[in-house]
Amino acid sequence: MKVPYLIEFPKVGASDIGFISIAEHPQYIPFEVKRVFWTYYTPESVLRGRHAHHITEQVLVAVAGRIIVTAEQANGTVELFRLEDPYVGLYIPPNVWHTMQYSHSAVQLVLASSTYDEQDYIRQHDQFRQIWKA
């Protein structure tokens, strides 16, 4: 069973000139990237995500600001991840219910293993628990 985990990307540079981080497949990204999207200007009071995927894998990166991610696995294990360094990503495998809460200045970059398909989403928590019962 795949589980969520943090990925530390290379951080190349120095504080006087700035940094660059690299996310390559398969060294750092455990899947071939088929879609990239980003979220921004999300009010702090809004809880986003609130879904799981049947097949899509994702890596979430807070390229700016802070994002608190709650990840619930099918076996009921719940983990809290704090993303606030642009050289750290969070791997979210399929069948993990996840929610995100953003600081006002947060920009989240998402690398996904598949293109958008509404049928891949599990949007009801009760349905998630039924589908992925251990």
mmCIF file of C-alpha atoms in Angstrom:
data_model
loop_
_atom_site.group_PDB
_atom_site.id
_atom_site.type_symbol
_atom_site.label_atom_id
_atom_site.label_comp_id
_atom_site.label_asym_id
_atom_site.label_seq_id
_atom_site.Cartn_x
_atom_site.Cartn_y
_atom_site.Cartn_z
ATOM 1 C CA MET A 1 0.000 0.000 0.000
ATOM 2 C CA LYS A 2 1.310 3.428 -0.917
ATOM 3 C CA VAL A 3 1.258 6.092 1.796
ATOM 4 C CA PRO A 4 1.738 9.886 1.808
ATOM 5 C CA TYR A 5 5.304 11.057 2.425
ATOM 6 C CA LEU A 6 7.421 14.197 2.173
ATOM 7 C CA ILE A 7 9.940 14.608 -0.650
ATOM 8 C CA GLU A 8 12.899 16.950 -0.203
ATOM 9 C CA PHE A 9 14.004 18.291 -3.576
ATOM 10 C CA PRO A 10 17.545 19.489 -4.212
ATOM 11 C CA LYS A 11 18.077 23.096 -3.119
ATOM 12 C CA VAL A 12 20.851 24.598 -5.239
ATOM 13 C CA GLY A 13 22.189 28.127 -4.757
ATOM 14 C CA ALA A 14 22.860 30.511 -1.914
ATOM 15 C CA SER A 15 20.945 33.158 0.008
ATOM 16 C CA ASP A 16 22.804 35.983 -1.764
ATOM 17 C CA ILE A 17 21.832 34.787 -5.269
ATOM 18 C CA GLY A 18 18.689 32.718 -4.678
ATOM 19 C CA PHE A 19 17.860 29.050 -5.096
ATOM 20 C CA ILE A 20 16.558 26.576 -7.625
ATOM 21 C CA SER A 21 14.967 23.226 -6.853
ATOM 22 C CA ILE A 22 14.590 20.353 -9.295
ATOM 23 C CA ALA A 23 11.824 17.739 -9.477
ATOM 24 C CA GLU A 24 12.670 15.031 -12.013
ATOM 25 C CA HIS A 25 11.046 11.695 -12.756
ATOM 26 C CA PRO A 26 11.898 9.071 -11.548
ATOM 27 C CA GLN A 27 14.547 10.385 -9.134
ATOM 28 C CA TYR A 28 12.213 12.606 -7.081
ATOM 29 C CA ILE A 29 8.750 12.258 -8.592
ATOM 30 C CA PRO A 30 7.505 8.642 -8.330
ATOM 31 C CA PHE A 31 5.369 8.881 -11.489
ATOM 32 C CA GLU A 32 5.421 10.431 -14.949
ATOM 33 C CA VAL A 33 3.803 13.888 -14.758
ATOM 34 C CA LYS A 34 0.780 14.272 -17.061
ATOM 35 C CA ARG A 35 -0.746 17.437 -15.599
ATOM 36 C CA VAL A 36 0.495 20.501 -13.705
ATOM 37 C CA PHE A 37 -1.750 23.046 -12.023
ATOM 38 C CA TRP A 38 -1.532 25.594 -9.208
ATOM 39 C CA THR A 39 -3.900 27.221 -6.744
ATOM 40 C CA TYR A 40 -3.564 30.726 -5.314
ATOM 41 C CA TYR A 41 -5.492 33.558 -3.605
ATOM 42 C CA THR A 42 -7.398 30.992 -1.545
ATOM 43 C CA PRO A 43 -9.008 32.613 1.512
ATOM 44 C CA GLU A 44 -7.658 31.181 4.786
ATOM 45 C CA SER A 45 -11.183 30.233 5.855
ATOM 46 C CA VAL A 46 -11.636 27.902 2.866
ATOM 47 C CA LEU A 47 -10.850 24.197 3.154
ATOM 48 C CA ARG A 48 -9.971 22.842 -0.293
ATOM 49 C CA GLY A 49 -9.461 19.366 -1.592
ATOM 50 C CA ARG A 50 -11.966 17.221 0.310
ATOM 51 C CA HIS A 51 -11.577 14.330 -2.094
ATOM 52 C CA ALA A 52 -9.560 11.241 -2.998
ATOM 53 C CA HIS A 53 -8.630 9.727 -6.361
ATOM 54 C CA HIS A 54 -9.098 6.238 -7.737
ATOM 55 C CA ILE A 55 -5.846 6.267 -9.760
ATOM 56 C CA THR A 56 -4.218 9.715 -9.773
ATOM 57 C CA GLU A 57 -1.015 10.261 -7.807
ATOM 58 C CA GLN A 58 0.040 13.804 -6.907
ATOM 59 C CA VAL A 59 2.912 15.780 -5.453
ATOM 60 C CA LEU A 60 1.875 19.021 -3.700
ATOM 61 C CA VAL A 61 4.374 21.868 -3.230
ATOM 62 C CA ALA A 62 3.847 25.146 -1.389
ATOM 63 C CA VAL A 63 5.930 27.349 -3.679
ATOM 64 C CA ALA A 64 4.884 30.323 -1.512
ATOM 65 C CA GLY A 65 3.165 30.644 1.832
ATOM 66 C CA ARG A 66 1.985 27.791 4.039
ATOM 67 C CA ILE A 67 -0.353 24.892 3.348
ATOM 68 C CA ILE A 68 -1.639 22.496 5.989
ATOM 69 C CA VAL A 69 -2.551 19.148 4.410
ATOM 70 C CA THR A 70 -4.589 16.513 6.197
ATOM 71 C CA ALA A 71 -4.233 13.074 4.608
ATOM 72 C CA GLU A 72 -6.480 10.160 5.580
ATOM 73 C CA GLN A 73 -5.514 6.704 4.400
ATOM 74 C CA ALA A 74 -8.013 3.925 3.693
ATOM 75 C CA ASN A 75 -7.048 2.166 6.935
ATOM 76 C CA GLY A 76 -8.110 5.254 8.933
ATOM 77 C CA THR A 77 -4.607 6.624 9.586
ATOM 78 C CA VAL A 78 -4.732 10.440 9.543
ATOM 79 C CA GLU A 79 -1.573 12.534 9.153
ATOM 80 C CA LEU A 80 -1.059 16.286 9.182
ATOM 81 C CA PHE A 81 1.626 17.812 6.944
ATOM 82 C CA ARG A 82 2.815 21.421 7.021
ATOM 83 C CA LEU A 83 4.188 22.594 3.675
ATOM 84 C CA GLU A 84 6.027 25.915 3.802
ATOM 85 C CA ASP A 85 9.372 25.341 2.070
ATOM 86 C CA PRO A 86 9.388 25.456 -1.751
ATOM 87 C CA TYR A 87 11.930 22.607 -1.868
ATOM 88 C CA VAL A 88 9.621 20.152 -0.079
ATOM 89 C CA GLY A 89 6.756 18.286 -1.712
ATOM 90 C CA LEU A 90 4.112 15.927 -0.376
ATOM 91 C CA TYR A 91 3.370 12.725 -2.265
ATOM 92 C CA ILE A 92 -0.349 11.841 -2.232
ATOM 93 C CA PRO A 93 -1.042 8.338 -3.580
ATOM 94 C CA PRO A 94 -4.423 7.156 -4.871
ATOM 95 C CA ASN A 95 -7.116 6.322 -2.285
ATOM 96 C CA VAL A 96 -5.976 9.004 0.191
ATOM 97 C CA TRP A 97 -8.602 11.550 1.261
ATOM 98 C CA HIS A 98 -6.917 14.936 1.475
ATOM 99 C CA THR A 99 -7.813 18.477 2.456
ATOM 100 C CA MET A 100 -5.736 21.642 2.298
ATOM 101 C CA GLN A 101 -5.906 24.904 4.220
ATOM 102 C CA TYR A 102 -3.850 27.807 2.901
ATOM 103 C CA SER A 103 -2.274 30.943 4.274
ATOM 104 C CA HIS A 104 -3.487 33.981 2.339
ATOM 105 C CA SER A 105 -0.249 34.223 0.330
ATOM 106 C CA ALA A 106 0.013 30.503 -0.433
ATOM 107 C CA VAL A 107 0.632 29.253 -3.945
ATOM 108 C CA GLN A 108 0.315 25.493 -4.348
ATOM 109 C CA LEU A 109 1.886 23.678 -7.285
ATOM 110 C CA VAL A 110 0.470 20.228 -8.068
ATOM 111 C CA LEU A 111 2.167 17.605 -10.232
ATOM 112 C CA ALA A 112 -0.304 14.872 -11.222
ATOM 113 C CA SER A 113 0.107 11.452 -12.806
ATOM 114 C CA SER A 114 -2.973 11.750 -15.035
ATOM 115 C CA THR A 115 -4.990 14.316 -16.906
ATOM 116 C CA TYR A 116 -8.232 15.616 -15.410
ATOM 117 C CA ASP A 117 -11.037 13.053 -15.320
ATOM 118 C CA GLU A 118 -14.051 13.718 -13.105
ATOM 119 C CA GLN A 119 -14.664 9.950 -12.875
ATOM 120 C CA ASP A 120 -11.325 9.597 -11.016
ATOM 121 C CA TYR A 121 -12.545 11.752 -8.121
ATOM 122 C CA ILE A 122 -14.188 10.449 -4.955
ATOM 123 C CA ARG A 123 -15.920 13.554 -3.612
ATOM 124 C CA GLN A 124 -18.043 12.079 -0.805
ATOM 125 C CA HIS A 125 -16.194 11.005 2.346
ATOM 126 C CA ASP A 126 -18.712 8.225 3.067
ATOM 127 C CA GLN A 127 -18.160 6.865 -0.434
ATOM 128 C CA PHE A 128 -14.375 6.995 0.107
ATOM 129 C CA ARG A 129 -14.731 4.929 3.293
ATOM 130 C CA GLN A 130 -16.958 2.381 1.503
ATOM 131 C CA ILE A 131 -14.708 1.991 -1.559
ATOM 132 C CA TRP A 132 -11.464 1.703 0.367
ATOM 133 C CA LYS A 133 -12.599 -0.325 3.396
ATOM 134 C CA ALA A 134 -9.697 -2.413 4.581
#
